[in-house]
PDB file of C-alpha atoms in Angstrom:
ATOM      1  CA  MET A  15       1.053  16.492  13.180  1.00 25.00           C
ATOM      2  CA  ALA A  16       2.352  13.009  13.903  1.00 30.00           C
ATOM      3  CA  ALA A  17       5.363  11.994  11.837  1.00 32.00           C
ATOM      4  CA  TYR A  18       3.681   8.835  10.664  1.00 33.00           C
ATOM      5  CA  TYR A  19       0.522   6.767  10.853  1.00 34.00           C
ATOM      6  CA  THR A  20       0.012   3.462  12.602  1.00 37.00           C
ATOM      7  CA  PHE A  21      -1.949   0.621  11.045  1.00 46.00           C
ATOM      8  CA  GLU A  22      -4.476  -1.674  12.700  1.00 55.00           C
ATOM      9  CA  ASP A  23      -5.146  -5.286  11.758  1.00 55.00           C
ATOM     10  CA  PHE A  24      -8.884  -5.761  11.128  1.00 47.00           C
ATOM     11  CA  SER A  25      -8.689  -9.449  10.210  1.00 49.00           C
ATOM     12  CA  GLY A  26      -9.421 -10.690  13.733  1.00 52.00           C
ATOM     13  CA  THR A  27      -6.786 -13.375  13.258  1.00 58.00           C
ATOM     14  CA  ALA A  28      -4.473 -14.195  16.154  1.00 52.00           C
ATOM     15  CA  ALA A  29      -1.266 -14.749  14.178  1.00 54.00           C
ATOM     16  CA  LEU A  30       1.014 -15.899  16.997  1.00 57.00           C
ATOM     17  CA  SER A  31       4.548 -17.168  16.447  1.00 59.00           C
ATOM     18  CA  ASN A  32       7.847 -17.538  18.239  1.00 73.00           C
ATOM     19  CA  SER A  33       9.603 -16.210  15.140  1.00 81.00           C
ATOM     20  CA  ASP A  34      11.299 -12.813  15.045  1.00 87.00           C
ATOM     21  CA  ASN A  35       9.698 -12.341  11.633  1.00 92.00           C
ATOM     22  CA  PRO A  36       6.229 -10.749  12.039  1.00 91.00           C
ATOM     23  CA  TYR A  37       5.016 -12.348   8.788  1.00 94.00           C
ATOM     24  CA  ASP A  38       5.626 -15.905  10.010  1.00 94.00           C
ATOM     25  CA  GLY A  39       2.702 -15.843  12.419  1.00 92.00           C
ATOM     26  CA  LEU A  40       0.014 -15.622   9.747  1.00 94.00           C
ATOM     27  CA  ILE A  41       1.653 -18.320   7.639  1.00 95.00           C
ATOM     28  CA  GLU A  42       1.836 -20.639  10.645  1.00 94.00           C
ATOM     29  CA  THR A  43      -1.727 -19.847  11.745  1.00 93.00           C
ATOM     30  CA  CYS A  44      -2.948 -20.633   8.219  1.00 94.00           C
ATOM     31  CA  ASN A  45      -0.868 -23.840   8.028  1.00 94.00           C
ATOM     32  CA  ASP A  46       0.922 -22.355   5.016  1.00 95.00           C
ATOM     33  CA  ASP A  47      -2.326 -22.584   3.023  1.00 95.00           C
ATOM     34  CA  PRO A  48      -2.513 -19.719   0.487  1.00 95.00           C
ATOM     35  CA  SER A  49      -6.325 -19.888   0.380  1.00 96.00           C
ATOM     36  CA  LYS A  50      -6.457 -19.272   4.135  1.00 96.00           C
ATOM     37  CA  ILE A  51      -3.907 -16.470   3.841  1.00 96.00           C
ATOM     38  CA  GLN A  52      -6.056 -14.862   1.149  1.00 96.00           C
ATOM     39  CA  ALA A  53      -9.125 -15.162   3.392  1.00 96.00           C
ATOM     40  CA  VAL A  54      -7.332 -13.221   6.148  1.00 96.00           C
ATOM     41  CA  TYR A  55      -6.386 -10.428   3.734  1.00 96.00           C
ATOM     42  CA  GLU A  56      -9.988 -10.364   2.475  1.00 97.00           C
ATOM     43  CA  LYS A  57     -11.387 -10.174   6.005  1.00 96.00           C
ATOM     44  CA  HIS A  58      -9.008  -7.354   6.888  1.00 95.00           C
ATOM     45  CA  ARG A  59      -9.963  -5.120   3.982  1.00 96.00           C
ATOM     46  CA  THR A  60     -13.698  -5.930   4.205  1.00 97.00           C
ATOM     47  CA  ASN A  61     -13.876  -5.216   7.939  1.00 96.00           C
ATOM     48  CA  ARG A  62     -11.770  -2.090   7.612  1.00 96.00           C
ATOM     49  CA  ASN A  63     -13.912  -0.661   4.816  1.00 97.00           C
ATOM     50  CA  ALA A  64     -17.088  -1.406   6.808  1.00 97.00           C
ATOM     51  CA  GLN A  65     -15.686   0.368   9.854  1.00 97.00           C
ATOM     52  CA  GLN A  66     -14.528   3.376   7.847  1.00 97.00           C
ATOM     53  CA  LYS A  67     -17.847   3.632   6.020  1.00 98.00           C
ATOM     54  CA  ALA A  68     -19.658   3.744   9.357  1.00 98.00           C
ATOM     55  CA  LYS A  69     -17.301   6.454  10.603  1.00 97.00           C
ATOM     56  CA  LEU A  70     -17.664   8.616   7.481  1.00 98.00           C
ATOM     57  CA  LEU A  71     -21.454   8.334   7.433  1.00 98.00           C
ATOM     58  CA  ALA A  72     -21.925   8.957  11.152  1.00 98.00           C
ATOM     59  CA  PRO A  73     -23.867  12.163  11.986  1.00 97.00           C
ATOM     60  CA  ASN A  74     -20.960  13.343  14.125  1.00 97.00           C
ATOM     61  CA  PHE A  75     -18.255  12.714  11.497  1.00 97.00           C
ATOM     62  CA  PRO A  76     -15.829  15.627  12.000  1.00 96.00           C
ATOM     63  CA  GLY A  77     -14.551  15.740   8.429  1.00 97.00           C
ATOM     64  CA  VAL A  78     -11.729  14.302   6.370  1.00 97.00           C
ATOM     65  CA  VAL A  79      -8.216  14.271   7.845  1.00 96.00           C
ATOM     66  CA  ILE A  80      -5.808  16.518   6.005  1.00 96.00           C
ATOM     67  CA  ASP A  81      -2.294  15.299   5.332  1.00 94.00           C
ATOM     68  CA  GLU A  82      -0.654  18.469   6.596  1.00 93.00           C
ATOM     69  CA  MET A  83       2.821  17.492   5.441  1.00 92.00           C
ATOM     70  CA  LEU A  84       1.616  16.857   1.903  1.00 94.00           C
ATOM     71  CA  ALA A  85      -0.480  20.018   1.870  1.00 92.00           C
ATOM     72  CA  ASN A  86       2.603  21.957   2.953  1.00 90.00           C
ATOM     73  CA  LEU A  87       4.691  20.327   0.221  1.00 90.00           C
ATOM     74  CA  GLU A  88       2.144  21.432  -2.362  1.00 86.00           C
ATOM     75  CA  THR A  89       2.894  25.037  -1.390  1.00 85.00           C
ATOM     76  CA  GLY A  90       6.685  24.717  -1.368  1.00 85.00           C
ATOM     77  CA  GLY A  91       7.316  23.155   2.028  1.00 85.00           C
ATOM     78  CA  GLU A  92       9.889  20.503   2.990  1.00 84.00           C
ATOM     79  CA  ASP A  93       9.462  16.882   4.057  1.00 87.00           C
ATOM     80  CA  TRP A  94      12.182  16.005   6.561  1.00 89.00           C
ATOM     81  CA  ARG A  95      11.399  12.266   6.681  1.00 92.00           C
ATOM     82  CA  HIS A  96      13.959  10.019   5.012  1.00 95.00           C
ATOM     83  CA  CYS A  97      12.952   6.374   4.553  1.00 96.00           C
ATOM     84  CA  LEU A  98      14.298   3.093   3.150  1.00 97.00           C
ATOM     85  CA  VAL A  99      12.066   0.565   1.375  1.00 98.00           C
ATOM     86  CA  PHE A 100      11.626  -2.221  -1.134  1.00 98.00           C
ATOM     87  CA  TRP A 101       8.676  -1.365  -3.391  1.00 98.00           C
ATOM     88  CA  ALA A 102       6.694  -3.465  -5.832  1.00 98.00           C
ATOM     89  CA  ARG A 103       5.985  -1.397  -8.952  1.00 98.00           C
ATOM     90  CA  PRO A 104       2.705  -2.079 -10.812  1.00 98.00           C
ATOM     91  CA  PRO A 105       2.874  -2.908 -14.535  1.00 98.00           C
ATOM     92  CA  ALA A 106       1.416  -0.633 -17.212  1.00 98.00           C
ATOM     93  CA  ARG A 107      -2.058  -2.194 -17.308  1.00 98.00           C
ATOM     94  CA  ILE A 108      -2.465  -1.705 -13.538  1.00 98.00           C
ATOM     95  CA  ARG A 109      -1.307   1.910 -13.798  1.00 98.00           C
ATOM     96  CA  GLU A 110      -3.925   2.415 -16.528  1.00 98.00           C
ATOM     97  CA  LEU A 111      -6.586   0.908 -14.275  1.00 98.00           C
ATOM     98  CA  ILE A 112      -5.582   3.216 -11.439  1.00 98.00           C
ATOM     99  CA  ALA A 113      -5.749   6.238 -13.744  1.00 98.00           C
ATOM    100  CA  GLU A 114      -9.394   5.391 -14.460  1.00 98.00           C
ATOM    101  CA  VAL A 115     -10.119   4.844 -10.756  1.00 98.00           C
ATOM    102  CA  GLN A 116      -8.556   8.215  -9.951  1.00 98.00           C
ATOM    103  CA  ARG A 117     -10.620   9.886 -12.679  1.00 98.00           C
ATOM    104  CA  GLN A 118     -13.811   8.561 -11.121  1.00 98.00           C
ATOM    105  CA  LEU A 119     -12.757   9.537  -7.585  1.00 98.00           C
ATOM    106  CA  LEU A 120     -12.096  13.117  -8.684  1.00 98.00           C
ATOM    107  CA  LEU A 121     -15.751  13.458  -9.633  1.00 96.00           C
ATOM    108  CA  ALA A 122     -16.603  13.253  -5.917  1.00 97.00           C
ATOM    109  CA  ALA A 123     -13.445  14.913  -4.562  1.00 98.00           C
ATOM    110  CA  PRO A 124     -12.046  17.250  -7.246  1.00 98.00           C
ATOM    111  CA  ASN A 125      -9.436  18.757  -4.917  1.00 97.00           C
ATOM    112  CA  MET A 126      -8.021  15.467  -3.674  1.00 97.00           C
ATOM    113  CA  TRP A 127      -4.282  14.925  -4.190  1.00 97.00           C
ATOM    114  CA  ILE A 128      -3.740  12.207  -6.776  1.00 98.00           C
ATOM    115  CA  MET A 129      -0.697   9.941  -6.669  1.00 97.00           C
ATOM    116  CA  PRO A 130       1.197  10.437  -9.958  1.00 97.00           C
ATOM    117  CA  LEU A 131       1.149   7.234 -11.998  1.00 98.00           C
ATOM    118  CA  SER A 132       4.953   7.137 -12.109  1.00 97.00           C
ATOM    119  CA  ASN A 133       5.034   7.202  -8.283  1.00 97.00           C
ATOM    120  CA  LEU A 134       2.632   4.288  -7.711  1.00 98.00           C
ATOM    121  CA  HIS A 135       4.021   1.580  -5.466  1.00 98.00           C
ATOM    122  CA  MET A 136       3.130  -1.240  -3.107  1.00 98.00           C
ATOM    123  CA  THR A 137       5.444  -1.469  -0.118  1.00 97.00           C
ATOM    124  CA  ALA A 138       6.784  -5.010   0.031  1.00 97.00           C
ATOM    125  CA  LEU A 139       8.925  -3.978   2.978  1.00 97.00           C
ATOM    126  CA  GLU A 140       9.495  -0.721   4.774  1.00 96.00           C
ATOM    127  CA  VAL A 141      12.981  -1.142   6.210  1.00 97.00           C
ATOM    128  CA  THR A 142      12.738   2.055   8.240  1.00 95.00           C
ATOM    129  CA  HIS A 143      11.131   5.483   8.142  1.00 92.00           C
ATOM    130  CA  SER A 144      11.314   9.020   9.482  1.00 91.00           C
ATOM    131  CA  ARG A 145      15.119   9.040   9.790  1.00 90.00           C
ATOM    132  CA  THR A 146      17.769  11.587   8.897  1.00 94.00           C
ATOM    133  CA  GLU A 147      19.533  11.511   5.543  1.00 94.00           C
ATOM    134  CA  GLN A 148      22.767  10.319   7.158  1.00 95.00           C
ATOM    135  CA  GLU A 149      21.022   7.496   9.023  1.00 96.00           C
ATOM    136  CA  ILE A 150      19.500   6.228   5.785  1.00 96.00           C
ATOM    137  CA  PHE A 151      22.820   6.538   3.950  1.00 96.00           C
ATOM    138  CA  SER A 152      24.468   4.319   6.568  1.00 96.00           C
ATOM    139  CA  LEU A 153      21.780   1.667   6.133  1.00 97.00           C
ATOM    140  CA  VAL A 154      22.071   1.811   2.335  1.00 97.00           C
ATOM    141  CA  VAL A 155      25.780   1.076   2.665  1.00 97.00           C
ATOM    142  CA  GLN A 156      25.082  -1.756   5.095  1.00 97.00           C
ATOM    143  CA  LEU A 157      22.562  -3.301   2.675  1.00 97.00           C
ATOM    144  CA  SER A 158      24.586  -2.704  -0.471  1.00 97.00           C
ATOM    145  CA  SER A 159      25.873  -6.260  -0.944  1.00 97.00           C
ATOM    146  CA  ALA A 160      22.483  -7.864  -0.224  1.00 98.00           C
ATOM    147  CA  ALA A 161      20.225  -5.412  -2.063  1.00 98.00           C
ATOM    148  CA  PRO A 162      20.601  -6.831  -5.611  1.00 98.00           C
ATOM    149  CA  ASP A 163      19.647 -10.335  -4.475  1.00 98.00           C
ATOM    150  CA  ILE A 164      16.612  -8.959  -2.614  1.00 98.00           C
ATOM    151  CA  ALA A 165      15.433  -6.709  -5.441  1.00 98.00           C
ATOM    152  CA  ASP A 166      15.916  -9.472  -8.032  1.00 98.00           C
ATOM    153  CA  TYR A 167      14.137 -12.045  -5.853  1.00 98.00           C
ATOM    154  CA  THR A 168      10.780 -11.585  -7.588  1.00 98.00           C
ATOM    155  CA  HIS A 169      12.241 -12.774 -10.882  1.00 97.00           C
ATOM    156  CA  ASP A 170      12.095 -16.362  -9.617  1.00 96.00           C
ATOM    157  CA  HIS A 171       9.516 -15.947  -6.825  1.00 97.00           C
ATOM    158  CA  ARG A 172       6.402 -14.690  -8.584  1.00 96.00           C
ATOM    159  CA  ALA A 173       3.621 -13.727  -6.219  1.00 97.00           C
ATOM    160  CA  ARG A 174       0.273 -13.051  -7.892  1.00 98.00           C
ATOM    161  CA  LEU A 175      -2.139 -10.329  -6.718  1.00 98.00           C
ATOM    162  CA  ILE A 176      -5.849 -10.387  -7.614  1.00 98.00           C
ATOM    163  CA  LYS A 177      -9.315  -8.858  -7.025  1.00 98.00           C
ATOM    164  CA  PRO A 178      -8.620  -5.111  -6.645  1.00 98.00           C
ATOM    165  CA  VAL A 179     -10.981  -2.881  -4.665  1.00 98.00           C
ATOM    166  CA  ILE A 180     -10.768   0.617  -3.244  1.00 98.00           C
ATOM    167  CA  SER A 181      -9.882   0.682   0.443  1.00 98.00           C
ATOM    168  CA  PHE A 182     -10.429   3.965   2.219  1.00 97.00           C
ATOM    169  CA  ASP A 183     -10.494   5.966   5.406  1.00 97.00           C
ATOM    170  CA  ALA A 184     -10.855   9.641   6.307  1.00 97.00           C
ATOM    171  CA  GLN A 185      -7.355  10.536   5.122  1.00 96.00           C
ATOM    172  CA  ALA A 186      -6.547   8.461   2.010  1.00 97.00           C
ATOM    173  CA  LEU A 187      -7.699   5.955  -0.595  1.00 98.00           C
ATOM    174  CA  ALA A 188      -5.853   2.964  -2.022  1.00 98.00           C
ATOM    175  CA  LEU A 189      -6.319   0.184  -4.536  1.00 98.00           C
ATOM    176  CA  SER A 190      -6.104  -2.997  -2.501  1.00 98.00           C
ATOM    177  CA  PHE A 191      -5.297  -6.460  -3.882  1.00 98.00           C
ATOM    178  CA  LEU A 192      -5.521  -9.945  -2.403  1.00 98.00           C
ATOM    179  CA  PRO A 193      -2.749 -12.534  -2.558  1.00 97.00           C
ATOM    180  CA  ALA A 194      -3.764 -15.321  -4.919  1.00 96.00           C
ATOM    181  CA  ALA A 195      -4.842 -18.587  -3.324  1.00 88.00           C
ATOM    182  CA  GLY A 196      -2.728 -20.937  -5.416  1.00 86.00           C
ATOM    183  CA  GLU A 197      -5.388 -21.402  -8.085  1.00 84.00           C
ATOM    184  CA  ASP A 198      -2.721 -21.615 -10.790  1.00 83.00           C
ATOM    185  CA  GLY A 199      -0.622 -24.128  -8.870  1.00 84.00           C
ATOM    186  CA  ASN A 200       1.697 -21.431  -7.520  1.00 88.00           C
ATOM    187  CA  HIS A 201       1.469 -21.518  -3.727  1.00 93.00           C
ATOM    188  CA  TYR A 202       3.988 -18.715  -3.238  1.00 96.00           C
ATOM    189  CA  SER A 203       1.919 -15.743  -2.068  1.00 97.00           C
ATOM    190  CA  TYR A 204       2.587 -12.041  -1.638  1.00 97.00           C
ATOM    191  CA  HIS A 205       2.655 -12.654   2.115  1.00 97.00           C
ATOM    192  CA  HIS A 206       5.454 -15.204   1.616  1.00 97.00           C
ATOM    193  CA  LEU A 207       7.326 -12.560  -0.370  1.00 98.00           C
ATOM    194  CA  ARG A 208       6.976 -10.034   2.436  1.00 97.00           C
ATOM    195  CA  ARG A 209       8.300 -12.643   4.881  1.00 97.00           C
ATOM    196  CA  ASP A 210      11.288 -13.482   2.683  1.00 98.00           C
ATOM    197  CA  VAL A 211      12.292  -9.884   2.037  1.00 98.00           C
ATOM    198  CA  PHE A 212      12.141  -9.227   5.791  1.00 97.00           C
ATOM    199  CA  ASN A 213      14.395 -12.239   6.442  1.00 97.00           C
ATOM    200  CA  LYS A 214      16.915 -11.169   3.809  1.00 98.00           C
ATOM    201  CA  VAL A 215      17.171  -7.627   5.167  1.00 97.00           C
ATOM    202  CA  GLN A 216      17.629  -8.876   8.716  1.00 96.00           C
ATOM    203  CA  ALA A 217      20.218 -11.406   7.527  1.00 97.00           C
ATOM    204  CA  ALA A 218      22.208  -8.493   6.105  1.00 97.00           C
ATOM    205  CA  GLY A 219      22.483  -7.104   9.626  1.00 96.00           C
ATOM    206  CA  VAL A 220      19.880  -4.358   9.259  1.00 96.00           C
ATOM    207  CA  LYS A 221      17.112  -4.255  11.843  1.00 93.00           C
ATOM    208  CA  VAL A 222      13.717  -3.751  10.215  1.00 94.00           C
ATOM    209  CA  ASP A 223      11.760  -0.892  11.801  1.00 88.00           C
ATOM    210  CA  SER A 224       8.490  -0.944   9.898  1.00 84.00           C
ATOM    211  CA  ARG A 225       5.163   0.661  10.721  1.00 78.00           C
ATOM    212  CA  TYR A 226       3.350  -1.766   8.550  1.00 75.00           C
ATOM    213  CA  VAL A 227       2.887  -5.537   8.879  1.00 85.00           C
ATOM    214  CA  VAL A 228      -0.911  -5.923   8.678  1.00 89.00           C
ATOM    215  CA  PRO A 229      -2.415  -8.272   6.023  1.00 93.00           C
ATOM    216  CA  SER A 230      -2.801  -5.820   3.163  1.00 94.00           C
ATOM    217  CA  GLY A 231      -1.372  -5.315  -0.308  1.00 96.00           C
ATOM    218  CA  HIS A 232      -2.300  -1.855  -1.518  1.00 97.00           C
ATOM    219  CA  LEU A 233      -1.186   1.097  -3.610  1.00 98.00           C
ATOM    220  CA  THR A 234      -2.161   4.545  -2.339  1.00 98.00           C
ATOM    221  CA  VAL A 235      -4.013   6.409  -5.090  1.00 98.00           C
ATOM    222  CA  GLY A 236      -5.110   9.630  -3.386  1.00 98.00           C
ATOM    223  CA  ARG A 237      -4.932  11.678  -0.182  1.00 97.00           C
ATOM    224  CA  PHE A 238      -6.909  14.564   1.240  1.00 97.00           C
ATOM    225  CA  ILE A 239      -5.057  17.871   1.386  1.00 97.00           C
ATOM    226  CA  THR A 240      -8.081  20.142   1.857  1.00 96.00           C
ATOM    227  CA  LYS A 241     -11.514  19.921   3.439  1.00 96.00           C
ATOM    228  CA  ARG A 242     -13.258  22.150   0.927  1.00 95.00           C
ATOM    229  CA  ASP A 243     -14.726  19.303  -1.143  1.00 97.00           C
ATOM    230  CA  PHE A 244     -16.760  18.225   1.893  1.00 97.00           C
ATOM    231  CA  GLU A 245     -17.610  21.449   3.675  1.00 96.00           C
ATOM    232  CA  VAL A 246     -20.021  24.338   3.256  1.00 95.00           C
ATOM    233  CA  ASP A 247     -19.305  27.542   5.183  1.00 91.00           C
ATOM    234  CA  GLY A 248     -16.781  25.701   7.362  1.00 90.00           C
ATOM    235  CA  ALA A 249     -19.178  22.918   8.379  1.00 96.00           C
ATOM    236  CA  VAL A 250     -19.107  19.284   7.253  1.00 97.00           C
ATOM    237  CA  ASP A 251     -21.509  18.652   4.371  1.00 98.00           C
ATOM    238  CA  HIS A 252     -22.625  15.102   5.134  1.00 98.00           C
ATOM    239  CA  ASP A 253     -24.332  14.746   1.767  1.00 97.00           C
ATOM    240  CA  LYS A 254     -21.003  15.317  -0.004  1.00 98.00           C
ATOM    241  CA  VAL A 255     -19.281  12.787   2.244  1.00 98.00           C
ATOM    242  CA  ALA A 256     -22.056  10.313   1.479  1.00 98.00           C
ATOM    243  CA  LYS A 257     -21.537  10.978  -2.218  1.00 98.00           C
ATOM    244  CA  LEU A 258     -17.861  10.060  -1.841  1.00 98.00           C
ATOM    245  CA  VAL A 259     -18.770   6.762  -0.155  1.00 98.00           C
ATOM    246  CA  GLU A 260     -21.346   6.098  -2.876  1.00 98.00           C
ATOM    247  CA  THR A 261     -18.701   6.753  -5.547  1.00 98.00           C
ATOM    248  CA  ILE A 262     -16.256   4.364  -3.888  1.00 98.00           C
ATOM    249  CA  GLU A 263     -18.880   1.639  -3.680  1.00 98.00           C
ATOM    250  CA  SER A 264     -19.828   2.194  -7.318  1.00 98.00           C
ATOM    251  CA  ILE A 265     -16.179   1.855  -8.354  1.00 98.00           C
ATOM    252  CA  ASN A 266     -15.824  -1.313  -6.303  1.00 98.00           C
ATOM    253  CA  ALA A 267     -18.898  -2.831  -7.932  1.00 98.00           C
ATOM    254  CA  TRP A 268     -17.428  -2.007 -11.348  1.00 98.00           C
ATOM    255  CA  LEU A 269     -14.093  -3.518 -10.385  1.00 98.00           C
ATOM    256  CA  GLU A 270     -15.684  -6.758  -9.210  1.00 98.00           C
ATOM    257  CA  GLY A 271     -18.150  -6.998 -12.072  1.00 98.00           C
ATOM    258  CA  GLU A 272     -15.887  -6.077 -14.983  1.00 98.00           C
ATOM    259  CA  ILE A 273     -12.236  -5.916 -13.960  1.00 98.00           C
ATOM    260  CA  TRP A 274     -11.601  -8.947 -11.764  1.00 98.00           C
ATOM    261  CA  SER A 275     -12.007 -11.364 -14.676  1.00 97.00           C
ATOM    262  CA  SER A 276      -9.937  -9.195 -17.056  1.00 98.00           C
ATOM    263  CA  PRO A 277      -6.146  -8.864 -17.417  1.00 98.00           C
ATOM    264  CA  GLN A 278      -6.321  -5.728 -15.245  1.00 98.00           C
ATOM    265  CA  GLY A 279      -7.727  -7.829 -12.410  1.00 98.00           C
ATOM    266  CA  GLU A 280      -4.348  -9.335 -11.530  1.00 97.00           C
ATOM    267  CA  TRP A 281      -0.605  -8.818 -11.666  1.00 97.00           C
ATOM    268  CA  ARG A 282       2.511 -10.627 -10.584  1.00 97.00           C
ATOM    269  CA  VAL A 283       5.030  -8.778  -8.486  1.00 98.00           C
ATOM    270  CA  GLY A 284       8.120  -8.468 -10.656  1.00 97.00           C
ATOM    271  CA  GLU A 285       6.326  -7.962 -13.964  1.00 97.00           C
ATOM    272  CA  GLU A 286       8.243  -5.371 -16.003  1.00 97.00           C
ATOM    273  CA  LYS A 287      10.391  -4.453 -12.973  1.00 98.00           C
ATOM    274  CA  GLY A 288      11.755  -6.264  -9.968  1.00 98.00           C
ATOM    275  CA  LEU A 289      11.581  -4.747  -6.510  1.00 98.00           C
ATOM    276  CA  ASP A 290      12.609  -1.098  -6.316  1.00 98.00           C
ATOM    277  CA  HIS A 291      15.078  -0.592  -3.471  1.00 98.00           C
ATOM    278  CA  ARG A 292      14.553   3.065  -2.740  1.00 97.00           C
ATOM    279  CA  GLN A 293      15.736   5.663  -0.267  1.00 97.00           C
ATOM    280  CA  GLY A 294      15.090   9.287   0.587  1.00 96.00           C
ATOM    281  CA  LYS A 295      12.006  11.471   0.927  1.00 93.00           C
ATOM    282  CA  LEU A 296       9.709   8.871  -0.562  1.00 92.00           C
ATOM    283  CA  TRP A 297       6.543   9.157   1.537  1.00 86.00           C
ATOM    284  CA  TYR A 298       4.522  10.230  -1.509  1.00 91.00           C
ATOM    285  CA  GLY A 299       6.290   8.152  -4.140  1.00 93.00           C
ATOM    286  CA  GLY A 300       9.457  10.201  -4.512  1.00 92.00           C
ATOM    287  CA  GLY A 301      12.970   9.394  -3.383  1.00 95.00           C
ATOM    288  CA  GLU A 302      15.821   7.802  -5.335  1.00 97.00           C
ATOM    289  CA  THR A 303      16.342   4.243  -6.526  1.00 98.00           C
ATOM    290  CA  VAL A 304      19.354   2.498  -5.004  1.00 98.00           C
ATOM    291  CA  TYR A 305      18.881  -0.669  -7.076  1.00 98.00           C
ATOM    292  CA  LEU A 306      16.055  -1.738  -9.369  1.00 98.00           C
ATOM    293  CA  GLY A 307      15.494  -5.465  -9.605  1.00 98.00           C
ATOM    294  CA  LYS A 308      15.216  -7.235 -12.940  1.00 97.00           C
ATOM    295  CA  GLY A 309      11.728  -7.807 -14.274  1.00 97.00           C
ATOM    296  CA  TYR A 310      10.278 -10.381 -16.601  1.00 94.00           C
TER     297      TYR A 310
END
């Protein structure tokens, strides 16, 4: 099994820049217009879901992709991958929303692994991944003087996230949000936050080695650790896969129709808790907090 996944940008936007910061390109391409930035995030998740739906419903779909590392952990195995991140933690009302989404998903995939509510996170910045414990410890020390300022940054830079939907592929499902488009007069978006955290980490002398810079703001809610929900006698049951896609689309219609206009339809990064600077074996929401930023 590969040590990590790569992520493809489905927005179709050529975000070119001379900057060393990979988040600058989109901001420059969009002329720093939060409504245009939101449109790119929307296009990415819409196009990606359409592509994944076509793959899952294809007659030759080979079946869901098992997260072998996670499946092994569930039976007492070890995860060797140490990582270093800054996470955005969702407030209570978003965790409650995700609990209901997970409940509905389990009706179609009862053996899916569900992210514990206490582990839910959105990765504002992955500093590095798949390192040894000693390598991560060295980076924690290097970042120690800068980390409080970075983790507290959301207290005065409040990026709003809106319009949640389920994003999915053959290996996992996530609740995906869009950066707000400045409707409330606040033009500081989640993408600006990602850019700023990147700059602050680099300014501390730590080189960012992230897998993930595509235009997406999501919290993983479930992963596949067995094929048995979608197979009969070892063969893919396409009707059960279609039922999963139908369930996802039903949830998304409910989210848009009832949740988007409610308090659960948005949150500001930094509510309740600032950024969680975290290290260790945190691929599935674990690890240890180095410094937790102040919330509001």
